[in-house]
Short mmCIF file of C-alpha atoms in Angstrom, two decimals:
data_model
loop_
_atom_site.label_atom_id
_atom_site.label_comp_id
_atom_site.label_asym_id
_atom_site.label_seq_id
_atom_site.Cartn_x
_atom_site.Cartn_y
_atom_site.Cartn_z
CA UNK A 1 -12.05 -24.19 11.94
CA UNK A 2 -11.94 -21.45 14.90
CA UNK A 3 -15.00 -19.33 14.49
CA UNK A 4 -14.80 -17.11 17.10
CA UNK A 5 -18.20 -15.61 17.31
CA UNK A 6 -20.08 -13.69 14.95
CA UNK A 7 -18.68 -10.78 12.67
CA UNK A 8 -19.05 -7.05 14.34
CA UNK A 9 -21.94 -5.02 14.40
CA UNK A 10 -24.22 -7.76 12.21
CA UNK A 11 -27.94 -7.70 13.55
CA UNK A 12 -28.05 -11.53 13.24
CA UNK A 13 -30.46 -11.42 9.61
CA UNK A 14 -29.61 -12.74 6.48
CA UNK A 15 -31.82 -10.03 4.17
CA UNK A 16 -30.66 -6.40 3.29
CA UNK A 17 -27.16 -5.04 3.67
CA UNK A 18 -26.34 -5.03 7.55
CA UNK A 19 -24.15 -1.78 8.88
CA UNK A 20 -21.56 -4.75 10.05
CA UNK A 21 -20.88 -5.55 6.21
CA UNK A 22 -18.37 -3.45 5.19
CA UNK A 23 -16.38 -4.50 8.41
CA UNK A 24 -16.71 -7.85 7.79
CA UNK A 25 -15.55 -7.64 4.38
CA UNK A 26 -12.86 -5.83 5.29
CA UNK A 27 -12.22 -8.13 7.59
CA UNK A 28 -12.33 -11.02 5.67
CA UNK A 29 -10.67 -9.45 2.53
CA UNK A 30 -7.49 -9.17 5.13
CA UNK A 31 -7.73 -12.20 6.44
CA UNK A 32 -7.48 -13.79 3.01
CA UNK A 33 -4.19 -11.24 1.94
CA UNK A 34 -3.21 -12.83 4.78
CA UNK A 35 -3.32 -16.12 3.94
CA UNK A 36 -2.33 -14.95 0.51
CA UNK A 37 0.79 -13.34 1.85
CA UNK A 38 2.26 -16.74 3.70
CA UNK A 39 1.34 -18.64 0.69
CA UNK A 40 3.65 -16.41 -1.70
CA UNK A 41 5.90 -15.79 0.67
CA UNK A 42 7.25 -19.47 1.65
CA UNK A 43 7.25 -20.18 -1.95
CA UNK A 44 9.59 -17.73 -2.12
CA UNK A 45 12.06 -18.96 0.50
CA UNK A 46 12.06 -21.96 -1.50
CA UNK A 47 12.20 -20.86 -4.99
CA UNK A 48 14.27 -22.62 -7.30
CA UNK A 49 16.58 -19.54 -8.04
CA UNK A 50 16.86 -15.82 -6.91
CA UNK A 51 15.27 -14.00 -10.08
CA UNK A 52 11.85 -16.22 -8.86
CA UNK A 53 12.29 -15.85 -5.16
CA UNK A 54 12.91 -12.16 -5.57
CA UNK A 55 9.80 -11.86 -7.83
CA UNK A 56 7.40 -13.61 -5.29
CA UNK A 57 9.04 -11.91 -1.99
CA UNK A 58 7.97 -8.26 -4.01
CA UNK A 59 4.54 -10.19 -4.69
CA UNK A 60 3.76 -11.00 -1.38
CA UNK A 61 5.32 -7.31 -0.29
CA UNK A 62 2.38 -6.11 -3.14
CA UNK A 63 -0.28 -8.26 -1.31
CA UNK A 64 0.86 -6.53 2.42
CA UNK A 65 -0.05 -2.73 0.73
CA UNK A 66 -3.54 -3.91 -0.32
CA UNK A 67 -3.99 -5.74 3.09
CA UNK A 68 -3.52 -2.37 4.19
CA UNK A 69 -5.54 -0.49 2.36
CA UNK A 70 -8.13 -3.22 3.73
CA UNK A 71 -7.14 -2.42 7.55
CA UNK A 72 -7.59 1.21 7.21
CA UNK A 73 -11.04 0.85 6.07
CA UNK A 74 -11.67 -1.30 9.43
CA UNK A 75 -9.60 0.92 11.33
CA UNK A 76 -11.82 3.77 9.92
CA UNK A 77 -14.83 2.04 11.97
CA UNK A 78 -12.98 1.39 15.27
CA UNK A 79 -11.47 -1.79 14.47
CA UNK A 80 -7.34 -2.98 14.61
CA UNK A 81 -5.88 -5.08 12.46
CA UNK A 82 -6.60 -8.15 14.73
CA UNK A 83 -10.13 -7.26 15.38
CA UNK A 84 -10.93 -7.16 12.56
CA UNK A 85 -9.40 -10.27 10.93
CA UNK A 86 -10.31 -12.62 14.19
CA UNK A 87 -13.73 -13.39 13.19
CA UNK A 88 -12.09 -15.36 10.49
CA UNK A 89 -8.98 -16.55 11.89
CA UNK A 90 -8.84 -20.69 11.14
CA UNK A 91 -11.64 -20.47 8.50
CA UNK A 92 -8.80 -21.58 5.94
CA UNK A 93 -7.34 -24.39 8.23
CA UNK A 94 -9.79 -27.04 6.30
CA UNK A 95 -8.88 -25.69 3.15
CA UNK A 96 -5.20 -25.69 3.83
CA UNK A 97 -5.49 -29.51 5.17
CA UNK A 98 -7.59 -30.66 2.46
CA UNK A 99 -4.70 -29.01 -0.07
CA UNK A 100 -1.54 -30.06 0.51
CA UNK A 101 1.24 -29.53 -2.67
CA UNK A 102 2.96 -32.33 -3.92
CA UNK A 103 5.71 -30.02 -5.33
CA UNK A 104 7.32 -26.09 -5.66
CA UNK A 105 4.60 -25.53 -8.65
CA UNK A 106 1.13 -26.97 -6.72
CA UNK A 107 2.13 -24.66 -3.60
CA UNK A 108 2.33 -21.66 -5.96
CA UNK A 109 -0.94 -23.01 -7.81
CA UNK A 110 -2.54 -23.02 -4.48
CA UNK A 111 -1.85 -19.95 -3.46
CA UNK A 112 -2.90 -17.98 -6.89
CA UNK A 113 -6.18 -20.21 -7.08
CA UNK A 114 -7.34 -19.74 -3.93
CA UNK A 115 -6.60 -16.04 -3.34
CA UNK A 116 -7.92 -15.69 -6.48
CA UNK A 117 -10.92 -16.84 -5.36
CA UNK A 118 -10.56 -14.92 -1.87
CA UNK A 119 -10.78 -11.83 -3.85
CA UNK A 120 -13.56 -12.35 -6.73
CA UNK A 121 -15.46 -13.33 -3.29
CA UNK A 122 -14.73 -10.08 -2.18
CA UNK A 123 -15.21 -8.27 -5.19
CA UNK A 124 -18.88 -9.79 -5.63
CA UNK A 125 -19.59 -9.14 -1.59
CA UNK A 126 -18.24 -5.65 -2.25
CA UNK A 127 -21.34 -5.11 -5.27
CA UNK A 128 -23.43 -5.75 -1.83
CA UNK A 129 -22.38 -2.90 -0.44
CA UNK A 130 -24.83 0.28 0.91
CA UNK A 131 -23.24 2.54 -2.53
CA UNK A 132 -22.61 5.83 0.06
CA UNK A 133 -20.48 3.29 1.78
CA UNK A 134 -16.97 2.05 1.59
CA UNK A 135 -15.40 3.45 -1.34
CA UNK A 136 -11.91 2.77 -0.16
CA UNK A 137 -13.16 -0.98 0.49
CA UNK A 138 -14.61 -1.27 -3.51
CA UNK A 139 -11.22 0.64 -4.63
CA UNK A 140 -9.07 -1.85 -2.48
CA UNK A 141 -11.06 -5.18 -3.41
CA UNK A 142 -11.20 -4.23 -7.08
CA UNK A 143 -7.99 -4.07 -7.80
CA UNK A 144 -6.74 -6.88 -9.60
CA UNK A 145 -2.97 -8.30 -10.59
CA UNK A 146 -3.07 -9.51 -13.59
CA UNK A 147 0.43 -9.53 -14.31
CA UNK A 148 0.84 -11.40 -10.92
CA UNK A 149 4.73 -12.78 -11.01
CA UNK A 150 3.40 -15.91 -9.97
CA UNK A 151 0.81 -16.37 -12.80
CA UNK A 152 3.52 -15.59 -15.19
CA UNK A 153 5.65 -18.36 -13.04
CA UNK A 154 2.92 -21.14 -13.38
CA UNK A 155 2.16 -19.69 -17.02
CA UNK A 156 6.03 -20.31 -18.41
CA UNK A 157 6.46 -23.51 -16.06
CA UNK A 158 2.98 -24.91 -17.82
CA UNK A 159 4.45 -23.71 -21.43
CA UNK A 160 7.30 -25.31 -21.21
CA UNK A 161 6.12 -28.76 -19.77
CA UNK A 162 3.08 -30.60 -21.06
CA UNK A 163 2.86 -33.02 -18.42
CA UNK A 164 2.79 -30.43 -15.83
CA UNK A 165 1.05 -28.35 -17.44
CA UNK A 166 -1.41 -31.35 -17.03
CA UNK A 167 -1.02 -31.94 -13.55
CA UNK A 168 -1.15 -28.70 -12.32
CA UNK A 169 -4.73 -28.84 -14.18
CA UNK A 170 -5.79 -31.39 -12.29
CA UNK A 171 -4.38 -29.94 -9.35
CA UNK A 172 -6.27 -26.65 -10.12
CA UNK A 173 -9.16 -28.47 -9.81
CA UNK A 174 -9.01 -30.09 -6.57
CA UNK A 175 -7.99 -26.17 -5.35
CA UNK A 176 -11.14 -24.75 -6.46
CA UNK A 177 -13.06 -26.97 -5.36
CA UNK A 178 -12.34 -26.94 -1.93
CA UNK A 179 -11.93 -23.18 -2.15
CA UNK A 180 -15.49 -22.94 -3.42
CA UNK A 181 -16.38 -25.26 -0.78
CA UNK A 182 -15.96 -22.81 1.83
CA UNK A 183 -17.89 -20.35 0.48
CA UNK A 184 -21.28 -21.54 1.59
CA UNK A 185 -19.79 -22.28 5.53
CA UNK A 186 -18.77 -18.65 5.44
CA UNK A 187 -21.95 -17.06 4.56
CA UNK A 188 -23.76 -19.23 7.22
CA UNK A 189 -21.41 -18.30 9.63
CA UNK A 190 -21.46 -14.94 8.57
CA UNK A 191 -24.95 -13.00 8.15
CA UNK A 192 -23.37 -9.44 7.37
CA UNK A 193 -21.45 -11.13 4.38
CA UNK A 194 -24.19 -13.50 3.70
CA UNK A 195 -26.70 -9.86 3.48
CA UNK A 196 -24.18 -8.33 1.30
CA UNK A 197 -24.20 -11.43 -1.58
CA UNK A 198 -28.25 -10.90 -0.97
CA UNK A 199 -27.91 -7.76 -2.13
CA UNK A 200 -24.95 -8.12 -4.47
CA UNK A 201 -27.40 -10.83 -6.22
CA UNK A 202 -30.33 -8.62 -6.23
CA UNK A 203 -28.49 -5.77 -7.32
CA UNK A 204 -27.34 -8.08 -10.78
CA UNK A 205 -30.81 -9.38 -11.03
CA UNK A 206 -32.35 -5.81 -11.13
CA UNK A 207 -29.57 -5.11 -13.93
CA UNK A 208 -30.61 -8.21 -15.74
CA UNK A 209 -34.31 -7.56 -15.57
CA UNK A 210 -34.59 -11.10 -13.57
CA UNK A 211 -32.78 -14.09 -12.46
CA UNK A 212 -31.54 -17.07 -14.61
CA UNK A 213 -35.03 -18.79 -13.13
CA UNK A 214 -36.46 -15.97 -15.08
CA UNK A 215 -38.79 -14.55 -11.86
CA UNK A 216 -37.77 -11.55 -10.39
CA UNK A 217 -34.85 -12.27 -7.11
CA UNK A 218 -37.08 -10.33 -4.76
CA UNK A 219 -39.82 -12.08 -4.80
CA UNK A 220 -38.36 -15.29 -3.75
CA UNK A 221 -38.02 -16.16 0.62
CA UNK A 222 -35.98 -18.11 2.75
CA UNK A 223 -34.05 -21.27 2.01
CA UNK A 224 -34.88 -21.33 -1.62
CA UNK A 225 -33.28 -17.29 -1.88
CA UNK A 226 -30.33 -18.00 -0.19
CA UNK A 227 -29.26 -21.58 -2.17
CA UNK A 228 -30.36 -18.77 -5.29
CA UNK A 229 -27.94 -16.30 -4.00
CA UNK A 230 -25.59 -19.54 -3.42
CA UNK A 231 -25.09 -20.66 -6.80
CA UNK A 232 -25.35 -17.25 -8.59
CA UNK A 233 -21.61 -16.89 -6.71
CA UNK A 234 -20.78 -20.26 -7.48
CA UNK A 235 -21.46 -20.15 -10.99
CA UNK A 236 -19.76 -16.14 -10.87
CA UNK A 237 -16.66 -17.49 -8.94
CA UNK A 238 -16.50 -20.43 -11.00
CA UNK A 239 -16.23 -18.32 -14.51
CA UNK A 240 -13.30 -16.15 -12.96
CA UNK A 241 -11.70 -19.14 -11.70
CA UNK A 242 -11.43 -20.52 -15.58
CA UNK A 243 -10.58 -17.01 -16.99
CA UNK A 244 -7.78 -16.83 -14.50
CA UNK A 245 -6.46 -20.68 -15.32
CA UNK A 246 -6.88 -19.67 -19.20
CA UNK A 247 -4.49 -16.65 -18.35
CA UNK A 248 -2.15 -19.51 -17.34
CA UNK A 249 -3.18 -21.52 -19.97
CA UNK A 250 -4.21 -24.40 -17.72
CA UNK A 251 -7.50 -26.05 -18.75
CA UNK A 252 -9.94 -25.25 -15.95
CA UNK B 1 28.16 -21.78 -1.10
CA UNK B 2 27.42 -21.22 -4.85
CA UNK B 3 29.35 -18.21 -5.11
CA UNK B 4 28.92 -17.03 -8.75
CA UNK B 5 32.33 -14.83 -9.52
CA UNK B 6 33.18 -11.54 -7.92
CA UNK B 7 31.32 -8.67 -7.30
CA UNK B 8 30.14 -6.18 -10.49
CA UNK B 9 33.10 -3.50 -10.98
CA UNK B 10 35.97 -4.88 -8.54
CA UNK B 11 39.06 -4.42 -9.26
CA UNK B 12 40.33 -7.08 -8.25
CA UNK B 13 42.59 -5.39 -5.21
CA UNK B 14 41.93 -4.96 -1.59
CA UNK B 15 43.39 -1.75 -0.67
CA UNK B 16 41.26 1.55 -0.92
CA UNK B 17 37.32 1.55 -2.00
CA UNK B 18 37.19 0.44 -5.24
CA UNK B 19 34.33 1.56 -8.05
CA UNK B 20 32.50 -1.40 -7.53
CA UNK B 21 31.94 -1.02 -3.82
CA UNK B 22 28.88 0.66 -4.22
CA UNK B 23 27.34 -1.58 -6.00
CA UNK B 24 28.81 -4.71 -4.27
CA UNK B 25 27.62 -3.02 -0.27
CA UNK B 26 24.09 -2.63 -2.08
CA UNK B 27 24.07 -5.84 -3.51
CA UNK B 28 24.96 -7.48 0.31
CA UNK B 29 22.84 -5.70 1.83
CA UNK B 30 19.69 -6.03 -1.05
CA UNK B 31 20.24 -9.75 -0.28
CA UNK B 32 20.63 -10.05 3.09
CA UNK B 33 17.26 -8.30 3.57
CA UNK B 34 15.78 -11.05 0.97
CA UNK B 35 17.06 -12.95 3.82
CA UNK B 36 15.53 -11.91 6.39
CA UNK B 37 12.06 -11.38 4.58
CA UNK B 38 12.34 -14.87 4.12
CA UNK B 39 12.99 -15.65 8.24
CA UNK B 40 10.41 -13.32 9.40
CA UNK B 41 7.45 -14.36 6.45
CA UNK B 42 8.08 -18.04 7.67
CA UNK B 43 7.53 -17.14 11.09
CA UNK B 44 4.38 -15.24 10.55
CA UNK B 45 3.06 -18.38 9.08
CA UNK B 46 3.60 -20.25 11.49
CA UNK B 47 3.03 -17.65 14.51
CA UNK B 48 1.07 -19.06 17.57
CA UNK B 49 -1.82 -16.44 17.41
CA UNK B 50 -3.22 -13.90 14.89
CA UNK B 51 -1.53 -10.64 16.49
CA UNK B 52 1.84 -12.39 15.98
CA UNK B 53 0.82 -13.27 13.07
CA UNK B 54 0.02 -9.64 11.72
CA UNK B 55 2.64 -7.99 13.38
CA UNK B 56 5.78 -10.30 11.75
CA UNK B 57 4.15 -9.65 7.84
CA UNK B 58 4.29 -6.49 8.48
CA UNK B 59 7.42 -6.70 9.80
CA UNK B 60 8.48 -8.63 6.51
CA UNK B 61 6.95 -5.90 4.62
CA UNK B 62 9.38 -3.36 6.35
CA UNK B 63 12.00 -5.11 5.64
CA UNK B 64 10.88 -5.15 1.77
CA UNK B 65 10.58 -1.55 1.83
CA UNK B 66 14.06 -1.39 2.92
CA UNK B 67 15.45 -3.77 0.11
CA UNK B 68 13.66 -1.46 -2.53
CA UNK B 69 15.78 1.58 -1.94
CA UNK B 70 18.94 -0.55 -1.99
CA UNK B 71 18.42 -1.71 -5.28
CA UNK B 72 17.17 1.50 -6.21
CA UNK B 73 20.86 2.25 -5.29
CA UNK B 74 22.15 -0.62 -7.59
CA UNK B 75 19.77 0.14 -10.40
CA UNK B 76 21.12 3.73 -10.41
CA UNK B 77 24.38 1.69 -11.31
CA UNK B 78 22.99 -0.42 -14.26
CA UNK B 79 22.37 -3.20 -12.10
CA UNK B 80 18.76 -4.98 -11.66
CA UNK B 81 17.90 -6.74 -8.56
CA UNK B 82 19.02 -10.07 -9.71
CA UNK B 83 22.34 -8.56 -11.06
CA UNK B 84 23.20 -6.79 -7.90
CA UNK B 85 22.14 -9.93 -5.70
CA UNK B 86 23.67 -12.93 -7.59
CA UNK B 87 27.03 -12.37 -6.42
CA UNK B 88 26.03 -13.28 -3.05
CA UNK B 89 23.38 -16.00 -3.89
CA UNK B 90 23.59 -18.80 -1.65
CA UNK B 91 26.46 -17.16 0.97
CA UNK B 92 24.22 -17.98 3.58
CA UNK B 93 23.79 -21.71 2.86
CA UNK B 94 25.96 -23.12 5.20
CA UNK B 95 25.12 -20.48 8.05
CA UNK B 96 21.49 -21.88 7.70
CA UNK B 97 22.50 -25.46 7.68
CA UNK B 98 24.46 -24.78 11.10
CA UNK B 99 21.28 -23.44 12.61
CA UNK B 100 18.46 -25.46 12.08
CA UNK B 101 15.98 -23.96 15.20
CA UNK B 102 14.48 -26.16 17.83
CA UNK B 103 11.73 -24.27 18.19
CA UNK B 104 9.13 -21.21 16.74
CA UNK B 105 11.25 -18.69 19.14
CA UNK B 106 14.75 -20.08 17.94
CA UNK B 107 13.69 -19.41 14.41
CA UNK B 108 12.61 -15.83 15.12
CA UNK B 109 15.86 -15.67 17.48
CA UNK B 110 17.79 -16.75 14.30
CA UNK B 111 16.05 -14.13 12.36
CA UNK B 112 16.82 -11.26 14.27
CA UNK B 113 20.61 -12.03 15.09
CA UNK B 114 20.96 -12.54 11.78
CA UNK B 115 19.66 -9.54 10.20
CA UNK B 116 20.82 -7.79 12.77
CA UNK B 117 24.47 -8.85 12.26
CA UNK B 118 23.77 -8.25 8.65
CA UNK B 119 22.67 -4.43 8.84
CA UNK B 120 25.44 -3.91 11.44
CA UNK B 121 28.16 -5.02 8.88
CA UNK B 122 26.57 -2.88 6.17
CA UNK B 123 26.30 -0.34 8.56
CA UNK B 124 29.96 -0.49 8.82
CA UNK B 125 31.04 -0.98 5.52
CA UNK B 126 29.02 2.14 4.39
CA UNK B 127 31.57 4.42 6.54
CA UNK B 128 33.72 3.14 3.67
CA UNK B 129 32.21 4.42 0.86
CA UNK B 130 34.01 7.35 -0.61
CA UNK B 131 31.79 10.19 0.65
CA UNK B 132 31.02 11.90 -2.16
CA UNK B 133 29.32 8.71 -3.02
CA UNK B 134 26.08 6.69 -2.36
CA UNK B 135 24.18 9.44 0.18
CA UNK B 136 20.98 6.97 -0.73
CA UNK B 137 22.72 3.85 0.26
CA UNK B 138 24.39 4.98 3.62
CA UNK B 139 20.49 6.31 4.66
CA UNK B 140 18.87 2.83 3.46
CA UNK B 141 21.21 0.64 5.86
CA UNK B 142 21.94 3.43 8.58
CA UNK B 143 17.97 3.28 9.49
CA UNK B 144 17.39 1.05 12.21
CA UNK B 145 14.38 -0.47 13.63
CA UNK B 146 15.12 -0.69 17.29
CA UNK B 147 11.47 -1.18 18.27
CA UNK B 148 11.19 -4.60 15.53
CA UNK B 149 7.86 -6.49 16.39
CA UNK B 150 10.43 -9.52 16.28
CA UNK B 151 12.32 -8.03 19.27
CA UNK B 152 9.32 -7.19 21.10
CA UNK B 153 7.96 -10.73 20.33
CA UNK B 154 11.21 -12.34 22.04
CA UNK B 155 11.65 -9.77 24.72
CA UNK B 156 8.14 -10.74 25.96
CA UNK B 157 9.04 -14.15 25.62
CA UNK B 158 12.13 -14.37 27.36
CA UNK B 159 10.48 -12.26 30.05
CA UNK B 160 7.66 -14.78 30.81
CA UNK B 161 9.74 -17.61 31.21
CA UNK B 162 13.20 -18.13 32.68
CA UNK B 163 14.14 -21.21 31.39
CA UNK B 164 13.19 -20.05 27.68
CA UNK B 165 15.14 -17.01 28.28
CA UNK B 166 18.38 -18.64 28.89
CA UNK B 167 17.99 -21.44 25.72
CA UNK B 168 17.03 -18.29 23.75
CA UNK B 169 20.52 -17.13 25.47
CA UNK B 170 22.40 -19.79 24.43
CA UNK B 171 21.06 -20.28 20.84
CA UNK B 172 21.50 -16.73 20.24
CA UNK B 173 25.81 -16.93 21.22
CA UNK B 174 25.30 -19.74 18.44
CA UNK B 175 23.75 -18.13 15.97
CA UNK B 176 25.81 -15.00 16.28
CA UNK B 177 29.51 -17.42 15.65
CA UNK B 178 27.81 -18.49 12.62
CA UNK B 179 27.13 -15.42 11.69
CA UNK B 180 30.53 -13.66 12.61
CA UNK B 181 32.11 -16.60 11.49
CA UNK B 182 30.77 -15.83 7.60
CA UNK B 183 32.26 -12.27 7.47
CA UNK B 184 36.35 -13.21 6.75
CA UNK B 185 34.79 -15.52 4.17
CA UNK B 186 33.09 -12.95 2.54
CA UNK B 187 35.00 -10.37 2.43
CA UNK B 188 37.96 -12.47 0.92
CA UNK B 189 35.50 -13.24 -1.82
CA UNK B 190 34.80 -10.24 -2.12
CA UNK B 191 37.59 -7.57 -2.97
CA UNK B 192 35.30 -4.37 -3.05
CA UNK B 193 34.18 -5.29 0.30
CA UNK B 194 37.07 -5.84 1.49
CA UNK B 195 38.13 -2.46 0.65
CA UNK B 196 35.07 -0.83 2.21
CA UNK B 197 36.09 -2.62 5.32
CA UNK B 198 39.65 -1.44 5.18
CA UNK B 199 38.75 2.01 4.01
CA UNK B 200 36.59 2.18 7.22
CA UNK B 201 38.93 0.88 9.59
CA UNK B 202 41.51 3.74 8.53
CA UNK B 203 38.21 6.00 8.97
CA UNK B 204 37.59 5.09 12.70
CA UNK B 205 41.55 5.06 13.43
CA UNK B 206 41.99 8.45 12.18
CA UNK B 207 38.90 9.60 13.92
CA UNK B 208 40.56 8.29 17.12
CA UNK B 209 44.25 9.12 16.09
CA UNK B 210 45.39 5.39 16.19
CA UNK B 211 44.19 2.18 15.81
CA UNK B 212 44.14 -0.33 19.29
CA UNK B 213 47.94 -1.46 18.70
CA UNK B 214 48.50 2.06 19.38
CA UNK B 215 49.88 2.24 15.78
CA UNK B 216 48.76 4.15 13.33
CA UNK B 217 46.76 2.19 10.96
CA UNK B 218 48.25 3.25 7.38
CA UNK B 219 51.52 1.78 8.20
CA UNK B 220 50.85 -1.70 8.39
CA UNK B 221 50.15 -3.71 5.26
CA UNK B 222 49.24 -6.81 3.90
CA UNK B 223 48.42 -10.23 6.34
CA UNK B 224 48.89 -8.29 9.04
CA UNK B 225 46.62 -5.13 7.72
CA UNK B 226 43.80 -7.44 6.90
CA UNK B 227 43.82 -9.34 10.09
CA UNK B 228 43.54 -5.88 12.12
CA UNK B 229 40.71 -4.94 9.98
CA UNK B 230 39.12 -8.18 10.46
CA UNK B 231 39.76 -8.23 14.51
CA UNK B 232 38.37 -4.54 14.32
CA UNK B 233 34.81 -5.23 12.48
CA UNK B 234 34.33 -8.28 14.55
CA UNK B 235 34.58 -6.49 17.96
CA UNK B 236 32.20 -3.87 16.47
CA UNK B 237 29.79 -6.27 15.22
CA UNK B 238 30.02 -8.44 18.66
CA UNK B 239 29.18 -5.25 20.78
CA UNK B 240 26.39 -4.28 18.70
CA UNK B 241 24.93 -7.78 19.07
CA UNK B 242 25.57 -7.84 22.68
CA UNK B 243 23.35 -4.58 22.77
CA UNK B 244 20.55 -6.24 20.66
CA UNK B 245 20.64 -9.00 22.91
CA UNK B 246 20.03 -7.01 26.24
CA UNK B 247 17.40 -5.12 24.14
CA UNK B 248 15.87 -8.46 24.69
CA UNK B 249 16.94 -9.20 28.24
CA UNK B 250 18.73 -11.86 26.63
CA UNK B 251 22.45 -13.00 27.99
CA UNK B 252 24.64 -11.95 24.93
#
């Protein structure tokens, strides 16, 4: 971990939906294409043949356009490319550490799990959002590849081998996990992203009539909202996470 | 080496610019960017600081962008990107075995000399495309990117420190006779290239009336033909390296 300092422009509260939110999700959203990039992109230089190192290389050239899509938004409030990533820069290095593949198939694992994950976190942040603000941002963060060449990789791999299909399960798993683990280190670090799941979570409460507690979100304070806000995106991130391991057909 | 057959379309001779050179120069020069995506993703990973970082995906991205056209130039032809690539699938095995890096600078160093010596030769070859031919292919590999955040990256290097400047000197002259030293290899595996070669030799020698035995270049034939041809791209390809390198302010 190298926090470097709060995220631009937050006012230092966790309630409401600070003006430093949609650069901070921005921000973060290309810091994790990023990530997502190097990931796809050295399991391309080592692919076991050309068809599959081509088809990652254009996947990770497909993640680069959305990370720019991302940048413009931040560029559109005064902020370059590094600016606006460097509040996040090293908040994957414990992830990264905790993860490390045992073979081709749990580096490629890694990479689709926990960028998945990178972007239904953004996605969900993005609900946060002031709604006369950051179209480009929603448009860029919804997006979604389902037809991902290295889905269909890990899908065909899995298919064809039951006992990797098992172990790249289990390995699924252990990704997740820490992946979700992060999740509540960012928010704390983070009060303009940790505003926008306040109000991402009050925004589906207020669509749902109430909470799963069944008492209205906003009448809740403190400690006890925020581990509510907590594992509403746990329990959010953690149903996307199986759909996208079913699309593999890898039990989540 | 795994070379898989000839090229797509030879014809099995060396003299003129056969059919298949289109196809064959695209297919090079399709891979040879894979290549270099490869080189330049790895060293974004492991860059020392976020800007570097940033600036060497995007670089990679380029160089994706670049790799599209060219097999939009072989798809025109029937061939997808695995078709027109396969021919030259593991050509550069033994050049990257030869030049394992020392260091994060060597293996950007390696990178750029590389590519560079890569586009130069395509470069080249493209003069001998028949010129009522490929218009799309000669644009993709006559664009150059002179101001490449990987040459900027080095220059700045090399500037800050003297004693980095002349390694970077000296593993560059190696990298280069590995690279030069791939080209008679290839094109005798490679009949269509080797008449694009030939076919551009006769180009520059009737451009400037004869060829540097002071003889004009149609008369000659076989051993002796190729070996001129041969001499002739590898002085071109050595002086555009040595200008790459003092791009750098690096001893060629």
């Amino acid at each position: 971990m190298s926090e470097q300092g709060g995220t631009p422009g937050t006012d230092g509260t966790t309630t409401g939906a600070p003006g430093g939110g949609t650069a901070a999700l921005a921000g973060l959203a290309a810091y994790t294409e990023l990530a997502a990039f190097g990931l796809l992109a050295s399991r391309s230089v080592d692919a076991p043949d050309l068809v599959t190192r081509q088809a990652l290389a254009a996947a990770a050239g497909g993640v680069l356009d959305r990370q720019r899509r991302l940048l413009a938004v931040a560029a559109d409030r005064g902020l370059d490319a590094a600016e606006a990533m460097a509040p996040f820069d090293g908040v994957l290095a414990d992830f990264d550490a905790r993860t490390t593949p045992g073979s081709w198939q749990e580096g490629l694992l890694k990479g689709v799990v926990g960028h998945g994950v990178a972007q239904d976190l953004c996605r969900e942040l993005a609900v946060g959002l002031p709604s006369d603000e950051a179209d480009a941002l929603r448009a860029a963060v919804r997006q979604e590849d389902a037809d991902d060449p290295a889905t269909t990789v890990l899908a065909e791999a899995a298919a064809a081998d039951g006992v990797l299909a098992s172990r790249l399960a289990l390995w699924g798993r252990r990704v997740v996990g820490e992946a979700l683990g992060l999740v509540p280190t960012l928010l704390a670090a983070h009060p303009a992203l940790a505003g926008l799941a306040e109000a991402a979570r009050s925004r589906a409460a207020a669509d749902g009539g109430t909470d799963r507690a069944g008492e209205p979100a906003g009448r809740r304070a403190g400690a006890d909202r925020s581990a509510d806000v907590q594992a509403w995106l746990m329990a959010r991130l953690t149903a996307q996470h199986t759909r996208r391991m079913d699309r593999m057909r890898l039990a989540a």
